[in-house]
PDB file of C-alpha atoms in Angstrom:
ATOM      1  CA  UNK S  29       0.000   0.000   0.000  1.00  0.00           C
ATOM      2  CA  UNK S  30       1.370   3.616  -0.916  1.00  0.00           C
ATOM      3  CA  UNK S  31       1.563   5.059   2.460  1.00  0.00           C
ATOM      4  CA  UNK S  32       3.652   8.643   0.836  1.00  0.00           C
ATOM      5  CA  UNK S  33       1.672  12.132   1.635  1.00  0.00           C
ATOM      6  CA  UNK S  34       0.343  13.612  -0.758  1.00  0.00           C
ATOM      7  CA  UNK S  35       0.946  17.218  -0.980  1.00  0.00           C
ATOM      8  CA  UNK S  36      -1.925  19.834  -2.863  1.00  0.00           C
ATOM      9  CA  UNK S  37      -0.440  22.554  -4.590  1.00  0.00           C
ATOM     10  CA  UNK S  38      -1.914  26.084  -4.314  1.00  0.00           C
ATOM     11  CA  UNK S  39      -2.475  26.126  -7.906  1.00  0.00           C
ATOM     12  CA  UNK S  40      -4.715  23.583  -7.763  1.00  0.00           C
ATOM     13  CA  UNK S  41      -7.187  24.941  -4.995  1.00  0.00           C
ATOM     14  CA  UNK S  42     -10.248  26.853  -6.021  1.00  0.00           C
ATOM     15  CA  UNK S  43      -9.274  29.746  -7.413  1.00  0.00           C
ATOM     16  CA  UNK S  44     -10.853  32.002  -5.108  1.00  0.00           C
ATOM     17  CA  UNK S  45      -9.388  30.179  -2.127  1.00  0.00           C
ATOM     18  CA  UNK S  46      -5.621  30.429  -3.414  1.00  0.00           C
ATOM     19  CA  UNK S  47      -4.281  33.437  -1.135  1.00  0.00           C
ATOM     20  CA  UNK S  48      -3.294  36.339  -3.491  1.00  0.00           C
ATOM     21  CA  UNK S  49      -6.275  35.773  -5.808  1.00  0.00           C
ATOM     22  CA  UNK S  50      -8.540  36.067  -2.590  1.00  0.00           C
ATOM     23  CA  UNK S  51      -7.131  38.798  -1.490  1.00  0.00           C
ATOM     24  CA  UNK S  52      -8.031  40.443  -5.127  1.00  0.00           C
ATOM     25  CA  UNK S  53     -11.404  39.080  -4.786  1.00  0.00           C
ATOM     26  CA  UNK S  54     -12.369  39.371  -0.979  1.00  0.00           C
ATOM     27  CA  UNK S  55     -10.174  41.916   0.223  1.00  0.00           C
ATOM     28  CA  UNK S  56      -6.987  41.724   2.521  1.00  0.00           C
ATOM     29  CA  UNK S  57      -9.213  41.809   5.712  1.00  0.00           C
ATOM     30  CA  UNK S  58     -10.478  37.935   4.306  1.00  0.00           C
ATOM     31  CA  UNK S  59      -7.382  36.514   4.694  1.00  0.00           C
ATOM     32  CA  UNK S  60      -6.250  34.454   7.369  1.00  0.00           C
ATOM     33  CA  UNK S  61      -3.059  35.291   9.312  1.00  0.00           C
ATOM     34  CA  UNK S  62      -1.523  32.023   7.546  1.00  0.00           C
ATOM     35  CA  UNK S  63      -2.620  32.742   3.881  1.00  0.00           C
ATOM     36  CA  UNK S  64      -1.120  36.852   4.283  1.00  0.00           C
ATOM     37  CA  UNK S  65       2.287  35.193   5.270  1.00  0.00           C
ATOM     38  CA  UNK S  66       1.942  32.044   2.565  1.00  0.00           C
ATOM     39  CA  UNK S  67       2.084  35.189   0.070  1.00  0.00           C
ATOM     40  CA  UNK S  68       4.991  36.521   1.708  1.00  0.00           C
ATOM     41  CA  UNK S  69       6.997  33.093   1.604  1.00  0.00           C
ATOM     42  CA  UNK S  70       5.542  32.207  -1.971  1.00  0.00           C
ATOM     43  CA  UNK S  71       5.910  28.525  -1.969  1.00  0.00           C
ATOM     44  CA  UNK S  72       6.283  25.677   0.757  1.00  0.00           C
ATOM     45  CA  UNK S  73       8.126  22.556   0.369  1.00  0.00           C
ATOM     46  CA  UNK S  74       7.890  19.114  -0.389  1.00  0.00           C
ATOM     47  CA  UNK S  75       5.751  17.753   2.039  1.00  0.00           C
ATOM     48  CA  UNK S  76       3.208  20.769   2.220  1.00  0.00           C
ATOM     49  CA  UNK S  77       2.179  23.942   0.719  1.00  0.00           C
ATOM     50  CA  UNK S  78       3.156  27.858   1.857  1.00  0.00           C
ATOM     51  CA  UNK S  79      -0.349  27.837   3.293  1.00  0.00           C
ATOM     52  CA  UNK S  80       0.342  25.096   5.811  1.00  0.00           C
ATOM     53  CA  UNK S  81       4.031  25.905   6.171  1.00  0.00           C
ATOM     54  CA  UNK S  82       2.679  28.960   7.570  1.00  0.00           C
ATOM     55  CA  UNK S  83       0.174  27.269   9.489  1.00  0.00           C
ATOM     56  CA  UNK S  84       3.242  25.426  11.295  1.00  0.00           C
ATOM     57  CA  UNK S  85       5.427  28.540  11.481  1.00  0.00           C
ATOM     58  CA  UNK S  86       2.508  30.303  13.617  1.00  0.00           C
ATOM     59  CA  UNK S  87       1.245  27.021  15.307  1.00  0.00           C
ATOM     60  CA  UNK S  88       5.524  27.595  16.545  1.00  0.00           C
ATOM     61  CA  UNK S  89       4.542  30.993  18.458  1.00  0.00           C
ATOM     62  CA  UNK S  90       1.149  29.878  19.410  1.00  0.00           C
ATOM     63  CA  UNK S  91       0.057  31.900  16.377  1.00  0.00           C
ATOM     64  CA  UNK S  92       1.334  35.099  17.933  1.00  0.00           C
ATOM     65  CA  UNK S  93       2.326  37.265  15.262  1.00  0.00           C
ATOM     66  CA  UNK S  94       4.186  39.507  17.779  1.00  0.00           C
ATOM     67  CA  UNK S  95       6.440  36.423  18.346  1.00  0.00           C
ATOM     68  CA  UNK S  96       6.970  35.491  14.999  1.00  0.00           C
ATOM     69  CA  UNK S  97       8.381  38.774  14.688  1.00  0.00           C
ATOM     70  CA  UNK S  98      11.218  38.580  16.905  1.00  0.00           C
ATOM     71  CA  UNK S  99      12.546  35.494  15.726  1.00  0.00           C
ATOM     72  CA  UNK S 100      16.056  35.937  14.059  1.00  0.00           C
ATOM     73  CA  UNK S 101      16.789  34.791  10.171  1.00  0.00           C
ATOM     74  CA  UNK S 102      18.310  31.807  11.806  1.00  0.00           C
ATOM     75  CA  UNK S 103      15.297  30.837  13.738  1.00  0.00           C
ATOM     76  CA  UNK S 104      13.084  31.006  10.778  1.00  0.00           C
ATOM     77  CA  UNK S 105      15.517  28.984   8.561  1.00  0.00           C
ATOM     78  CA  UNK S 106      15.430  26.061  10.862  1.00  0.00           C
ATOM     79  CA  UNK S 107      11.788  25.020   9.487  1.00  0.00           C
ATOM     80  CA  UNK S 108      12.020  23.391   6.028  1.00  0.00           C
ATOM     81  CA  UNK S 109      11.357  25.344   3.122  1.00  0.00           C
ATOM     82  CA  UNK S 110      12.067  28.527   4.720  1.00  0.00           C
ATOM     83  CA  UNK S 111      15.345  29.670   3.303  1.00  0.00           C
ATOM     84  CA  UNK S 112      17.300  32.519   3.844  1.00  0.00           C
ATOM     85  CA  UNK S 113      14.977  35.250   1.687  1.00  0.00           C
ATOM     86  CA  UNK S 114      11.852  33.744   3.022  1.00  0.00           C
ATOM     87  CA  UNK S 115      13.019  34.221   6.271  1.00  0.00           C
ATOM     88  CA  UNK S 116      13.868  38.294   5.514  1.00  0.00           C
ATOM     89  CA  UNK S 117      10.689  38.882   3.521  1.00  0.00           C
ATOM     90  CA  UNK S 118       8.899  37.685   6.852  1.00  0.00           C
ATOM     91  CA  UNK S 119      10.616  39.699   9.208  1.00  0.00           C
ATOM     92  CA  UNK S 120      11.002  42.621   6.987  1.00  0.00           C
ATOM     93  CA  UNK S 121       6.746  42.861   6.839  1.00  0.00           C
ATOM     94  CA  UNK S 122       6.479  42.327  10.194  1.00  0.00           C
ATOM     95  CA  UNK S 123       8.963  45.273  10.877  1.00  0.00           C
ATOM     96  CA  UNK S 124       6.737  47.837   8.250  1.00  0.00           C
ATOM     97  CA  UNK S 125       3.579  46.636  10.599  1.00  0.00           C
ATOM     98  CA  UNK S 126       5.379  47.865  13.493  1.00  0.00           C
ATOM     99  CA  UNK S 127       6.438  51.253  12.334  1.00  0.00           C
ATOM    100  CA  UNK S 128       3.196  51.582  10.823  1.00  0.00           C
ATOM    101  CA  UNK S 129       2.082  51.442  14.366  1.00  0.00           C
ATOM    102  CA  UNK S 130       4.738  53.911  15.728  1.00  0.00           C
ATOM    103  CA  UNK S 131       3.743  56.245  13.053  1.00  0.00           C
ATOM    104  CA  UNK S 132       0.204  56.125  14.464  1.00  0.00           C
ATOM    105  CA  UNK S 133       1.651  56.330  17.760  1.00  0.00           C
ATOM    106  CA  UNK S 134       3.918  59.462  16.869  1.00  0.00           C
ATOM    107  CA  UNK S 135       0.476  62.060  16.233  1.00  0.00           C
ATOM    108  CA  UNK S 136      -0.332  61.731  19.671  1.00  0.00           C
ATOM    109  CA  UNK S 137       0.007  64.774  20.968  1.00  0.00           C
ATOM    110  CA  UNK S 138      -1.791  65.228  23.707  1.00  0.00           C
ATOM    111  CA  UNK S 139      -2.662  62.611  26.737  1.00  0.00           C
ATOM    112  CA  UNK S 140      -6.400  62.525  27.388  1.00  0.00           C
ATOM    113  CA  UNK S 141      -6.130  58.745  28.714  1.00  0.00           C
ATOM    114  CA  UNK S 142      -4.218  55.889  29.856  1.00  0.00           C
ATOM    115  CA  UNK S 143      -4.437  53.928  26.182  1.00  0.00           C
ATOM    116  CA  UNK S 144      -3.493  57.139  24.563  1.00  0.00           C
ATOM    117  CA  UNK S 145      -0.016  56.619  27.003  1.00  0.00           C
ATOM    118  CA  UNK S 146      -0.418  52.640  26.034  1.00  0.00           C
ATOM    119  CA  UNK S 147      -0.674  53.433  22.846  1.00  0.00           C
ATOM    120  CA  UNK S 148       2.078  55.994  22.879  1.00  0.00           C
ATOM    121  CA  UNK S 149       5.052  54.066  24.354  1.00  0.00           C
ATOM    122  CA  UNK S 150       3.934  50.228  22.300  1.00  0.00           C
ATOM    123  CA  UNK S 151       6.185  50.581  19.962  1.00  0.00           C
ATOM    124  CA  UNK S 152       9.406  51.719  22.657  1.00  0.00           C
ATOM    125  CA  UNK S 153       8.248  48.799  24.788  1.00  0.00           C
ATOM    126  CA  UNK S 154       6.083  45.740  23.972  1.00  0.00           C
ATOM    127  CA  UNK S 155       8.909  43.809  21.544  1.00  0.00           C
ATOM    128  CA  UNK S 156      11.636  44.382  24.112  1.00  0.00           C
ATOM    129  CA  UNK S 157      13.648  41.373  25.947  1.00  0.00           C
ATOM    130  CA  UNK S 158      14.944  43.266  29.076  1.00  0.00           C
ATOM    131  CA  UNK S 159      13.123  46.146  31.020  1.00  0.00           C
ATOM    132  CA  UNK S 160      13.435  50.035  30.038  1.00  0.00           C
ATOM    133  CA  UNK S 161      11.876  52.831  31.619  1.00  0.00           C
ATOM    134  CA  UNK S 162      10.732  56.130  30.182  1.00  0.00           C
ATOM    135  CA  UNK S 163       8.731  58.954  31.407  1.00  0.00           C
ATOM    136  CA  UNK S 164       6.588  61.018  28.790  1.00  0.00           C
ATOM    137  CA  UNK S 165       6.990  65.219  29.760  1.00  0.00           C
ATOM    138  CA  UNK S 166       3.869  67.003  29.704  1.00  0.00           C
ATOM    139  CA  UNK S 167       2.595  71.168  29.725  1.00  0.00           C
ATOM    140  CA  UNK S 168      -0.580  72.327  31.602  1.00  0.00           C
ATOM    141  CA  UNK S 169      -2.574  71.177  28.917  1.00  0.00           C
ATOM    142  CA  UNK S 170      -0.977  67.804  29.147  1.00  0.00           C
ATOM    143  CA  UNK S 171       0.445  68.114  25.621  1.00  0.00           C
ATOM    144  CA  UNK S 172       3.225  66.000  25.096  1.00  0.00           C
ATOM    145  CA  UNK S 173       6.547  67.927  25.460  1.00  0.00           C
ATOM    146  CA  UNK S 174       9.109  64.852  25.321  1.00  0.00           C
ATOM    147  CA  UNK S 175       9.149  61.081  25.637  1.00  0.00           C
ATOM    148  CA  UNK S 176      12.402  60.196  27.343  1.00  0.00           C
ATOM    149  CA  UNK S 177      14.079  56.864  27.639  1.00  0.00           C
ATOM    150  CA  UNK S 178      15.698  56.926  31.410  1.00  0.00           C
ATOM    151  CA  UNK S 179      17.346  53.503  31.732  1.00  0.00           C
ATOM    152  CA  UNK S 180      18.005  50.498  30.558  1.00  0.00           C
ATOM    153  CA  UNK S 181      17.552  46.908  32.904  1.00  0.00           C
ATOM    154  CA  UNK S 182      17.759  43.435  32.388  1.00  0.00           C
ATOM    155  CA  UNK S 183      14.707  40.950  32.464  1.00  0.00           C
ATOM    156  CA  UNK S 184      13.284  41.734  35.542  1.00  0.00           C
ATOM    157  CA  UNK S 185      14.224  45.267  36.227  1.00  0.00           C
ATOM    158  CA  UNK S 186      15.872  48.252  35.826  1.00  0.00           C
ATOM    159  CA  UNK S 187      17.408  51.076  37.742  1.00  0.00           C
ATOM    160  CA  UNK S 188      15.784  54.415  38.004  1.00  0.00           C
ATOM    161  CA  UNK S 189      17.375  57.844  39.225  1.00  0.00           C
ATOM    162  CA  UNK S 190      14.894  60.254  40.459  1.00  0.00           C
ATOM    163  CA  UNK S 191      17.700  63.044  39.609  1.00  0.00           C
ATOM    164  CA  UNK S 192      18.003  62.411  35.743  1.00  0.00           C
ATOM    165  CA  UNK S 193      13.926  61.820  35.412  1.00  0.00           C
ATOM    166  CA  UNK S 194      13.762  65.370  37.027  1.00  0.00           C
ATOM    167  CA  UNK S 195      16.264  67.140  35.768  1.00  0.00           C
ATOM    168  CA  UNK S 196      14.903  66.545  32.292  1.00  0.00           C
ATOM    169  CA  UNK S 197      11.018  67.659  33.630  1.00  0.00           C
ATOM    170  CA  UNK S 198      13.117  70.832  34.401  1.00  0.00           C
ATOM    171  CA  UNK S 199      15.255  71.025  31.284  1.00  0.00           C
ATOM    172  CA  UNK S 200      11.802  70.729  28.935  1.00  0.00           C
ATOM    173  CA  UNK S 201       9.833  72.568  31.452  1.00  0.00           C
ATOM    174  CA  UNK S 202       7.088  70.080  32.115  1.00  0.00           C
ATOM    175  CA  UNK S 203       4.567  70.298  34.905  1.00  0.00           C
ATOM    176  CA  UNK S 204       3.712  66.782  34.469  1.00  0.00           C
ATOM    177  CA  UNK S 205       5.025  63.373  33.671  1.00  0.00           C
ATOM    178  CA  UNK S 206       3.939  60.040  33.175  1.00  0.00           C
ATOM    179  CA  UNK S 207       6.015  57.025  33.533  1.00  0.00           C
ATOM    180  CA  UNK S 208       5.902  54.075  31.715  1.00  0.00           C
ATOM    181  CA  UNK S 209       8.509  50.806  31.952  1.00  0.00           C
ATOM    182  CA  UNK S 210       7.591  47.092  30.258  1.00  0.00           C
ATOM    183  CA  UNK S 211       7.650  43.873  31.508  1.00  0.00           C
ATOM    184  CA  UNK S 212       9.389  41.244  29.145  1.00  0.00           C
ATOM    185  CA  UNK S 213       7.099  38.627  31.192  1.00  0.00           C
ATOM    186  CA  UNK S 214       4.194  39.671  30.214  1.00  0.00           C
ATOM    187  CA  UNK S 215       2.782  39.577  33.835  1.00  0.00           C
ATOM    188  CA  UNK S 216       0.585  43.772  34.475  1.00  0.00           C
ATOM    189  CA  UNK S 217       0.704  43.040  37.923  1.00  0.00           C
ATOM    190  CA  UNK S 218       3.360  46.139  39.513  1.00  0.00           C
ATOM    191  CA  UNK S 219       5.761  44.783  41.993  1.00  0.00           C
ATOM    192  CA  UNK S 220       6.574  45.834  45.343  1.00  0.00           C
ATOM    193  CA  UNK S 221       9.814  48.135  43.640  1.00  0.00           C
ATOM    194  CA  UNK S 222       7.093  49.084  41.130  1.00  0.00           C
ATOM    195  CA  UNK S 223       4.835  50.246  43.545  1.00  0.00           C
ATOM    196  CA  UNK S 224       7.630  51.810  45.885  1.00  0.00           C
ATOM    197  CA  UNK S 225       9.513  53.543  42.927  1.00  0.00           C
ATOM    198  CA  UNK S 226       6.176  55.103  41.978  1.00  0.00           C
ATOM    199  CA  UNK S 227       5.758  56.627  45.395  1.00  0.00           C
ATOM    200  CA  UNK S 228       8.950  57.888  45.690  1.00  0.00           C
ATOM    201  CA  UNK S 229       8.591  60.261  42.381  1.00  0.00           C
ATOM    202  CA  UNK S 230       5.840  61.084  43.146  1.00  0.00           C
ATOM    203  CA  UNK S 231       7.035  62.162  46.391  1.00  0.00           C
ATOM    204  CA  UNK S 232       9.705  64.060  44.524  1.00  0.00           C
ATOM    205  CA  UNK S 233       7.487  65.607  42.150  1.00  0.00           C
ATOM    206  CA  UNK S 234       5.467  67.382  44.768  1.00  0.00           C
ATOM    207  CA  UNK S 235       8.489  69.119  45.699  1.00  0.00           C
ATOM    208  CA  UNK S 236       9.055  70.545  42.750  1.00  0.00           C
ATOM    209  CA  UNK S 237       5.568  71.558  41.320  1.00  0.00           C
ATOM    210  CA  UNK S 238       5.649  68.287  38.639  1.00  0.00           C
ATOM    211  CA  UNK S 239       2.613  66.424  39.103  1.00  0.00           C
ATOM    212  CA  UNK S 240       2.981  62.287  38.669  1.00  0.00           C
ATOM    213  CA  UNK S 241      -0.346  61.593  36.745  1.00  0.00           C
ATOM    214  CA  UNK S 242       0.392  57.921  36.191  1.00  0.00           C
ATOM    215  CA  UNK S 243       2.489  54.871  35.431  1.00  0.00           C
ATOM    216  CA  UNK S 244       2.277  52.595  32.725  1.00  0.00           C
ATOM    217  CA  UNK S 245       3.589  48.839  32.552  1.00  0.00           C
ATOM    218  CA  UNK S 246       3.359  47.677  29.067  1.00  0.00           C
ATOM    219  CA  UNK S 247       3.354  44.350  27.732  1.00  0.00           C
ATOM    220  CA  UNK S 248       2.695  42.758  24.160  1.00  0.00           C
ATOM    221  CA  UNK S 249      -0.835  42.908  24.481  1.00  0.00           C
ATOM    222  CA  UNK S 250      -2.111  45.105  27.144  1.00  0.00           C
ATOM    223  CA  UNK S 251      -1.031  47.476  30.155  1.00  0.00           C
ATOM    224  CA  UNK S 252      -1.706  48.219  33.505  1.00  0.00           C
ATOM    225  CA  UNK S 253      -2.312  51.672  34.900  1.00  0.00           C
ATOM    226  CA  UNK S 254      -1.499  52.986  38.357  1.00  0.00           C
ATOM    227  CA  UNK S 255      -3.928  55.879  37.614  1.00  0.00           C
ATOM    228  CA  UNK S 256      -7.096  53.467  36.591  1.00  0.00           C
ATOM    229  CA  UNK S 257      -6.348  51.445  39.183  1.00  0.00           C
ATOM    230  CA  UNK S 258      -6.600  54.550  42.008  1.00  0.00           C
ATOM    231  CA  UNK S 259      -2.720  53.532  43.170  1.00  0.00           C
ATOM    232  CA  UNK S 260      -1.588  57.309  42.673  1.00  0.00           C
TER     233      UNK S 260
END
């Protein structure tokens, strides 16, 4: 008994089920995450079309496209029939979909909410590996002055000096700030030096006139707010 797979080619689905002629038919919002990247990649391998390739390249990241971004060339090139030019053309769209979001990001202007801070500081924080910690300068009208980038941590933290994050609120002449820091975990829930580090600026603040209106920890797909939560 012939027991070999049998692999279906793309060209011979329906055509209005083969990825870039759906996409022409049905729009781009039709497609399934697998059958936009099974355009990217072009073909598959052997054993199995670019459609289930895919399939198994997001079934990898538990079909997290956020994920599949951050793996390396190497990374990619490790599943058959992704070569080396597969691999960039998949990273490379991923990167345009994440500027496209900074860009978005970049016309806030003015604060009016916690997602406008979320949405603000995503594309500083959610892909990162180790910890930063920024504060976002504000005027009376809480238009945004400056986002700042204070330090830089490892995977669980990061050191913060109340000096340098107020010595810039003085050196852009803000009257507020906001802080925001990520957590490569992907837990919201502040720690006890989250907690304590938040009191102590805001502490400082007071002394100066600069008003602490919240603090932002940011993950991949949401954030928690110290300000929402009634913890400033």
């Amino acid at each position: 008994m012939n027991t070999e797979k049998t692999v279906i080619s793309i060209k011979s689905w329906n055509q209005n089920d083969r990825p870039r002629e759906k996409l022409i038919a049905k729009g781009k919002n039709a497609l399934t995450d697998a059958e936009l990247i099974a355009i990217l990649i072009g073909s598959g391998n052997r054993d199995e079309s670019a459609v289930a390739l895919s399939q198994r390249l997001l079934l990898h990241v538990d079909h997290e496209l956020n994920a599949l971004g951050k793996l390396s060339v190497q990374q990619l090139t490790k599943f058959k029939g992704i070569g080396e030019a597969k691999a960039i053309a998949i990273i490379a769209a991923l990167e345009l979909g994440r500027r496209r979001r900074g860009e978005v990001s970049s016309r806030i202007e003015k604060i009016t909410s916690s997602k406008d801070v979320y949405e603000l500081m995503y594309p500083e924080l959610a892909d990162l590996m180790h910890e930063e910690f920024w504060v976002i300068y504000l005027n009376n009208s809480n238009k945004v002055l400056q986002k700042k980038q204070i330090s830089i941590g490892g995977k669980t933290g990061t050191l913060v000096d109340a000096r340098i994050v107020f010595g810039a609120a003085l050196e852009f002449g803000a009257t507020a700030v906001i802080l925001a820091h990520n957590h490569p975990s992907g837990t919201l829930q502040p720690s006890k030096a989250d907690k304590e580090l938040t009191t102590k600026l805001k502490n400082g603040g007071a002394c100066l006139d600069i008003k602490l209106l919240d603090h932002l920890i940011v993950t991949e797909k949401e954030y928690f707010s110290f300000a929402d939560a009634a913890m400033i």
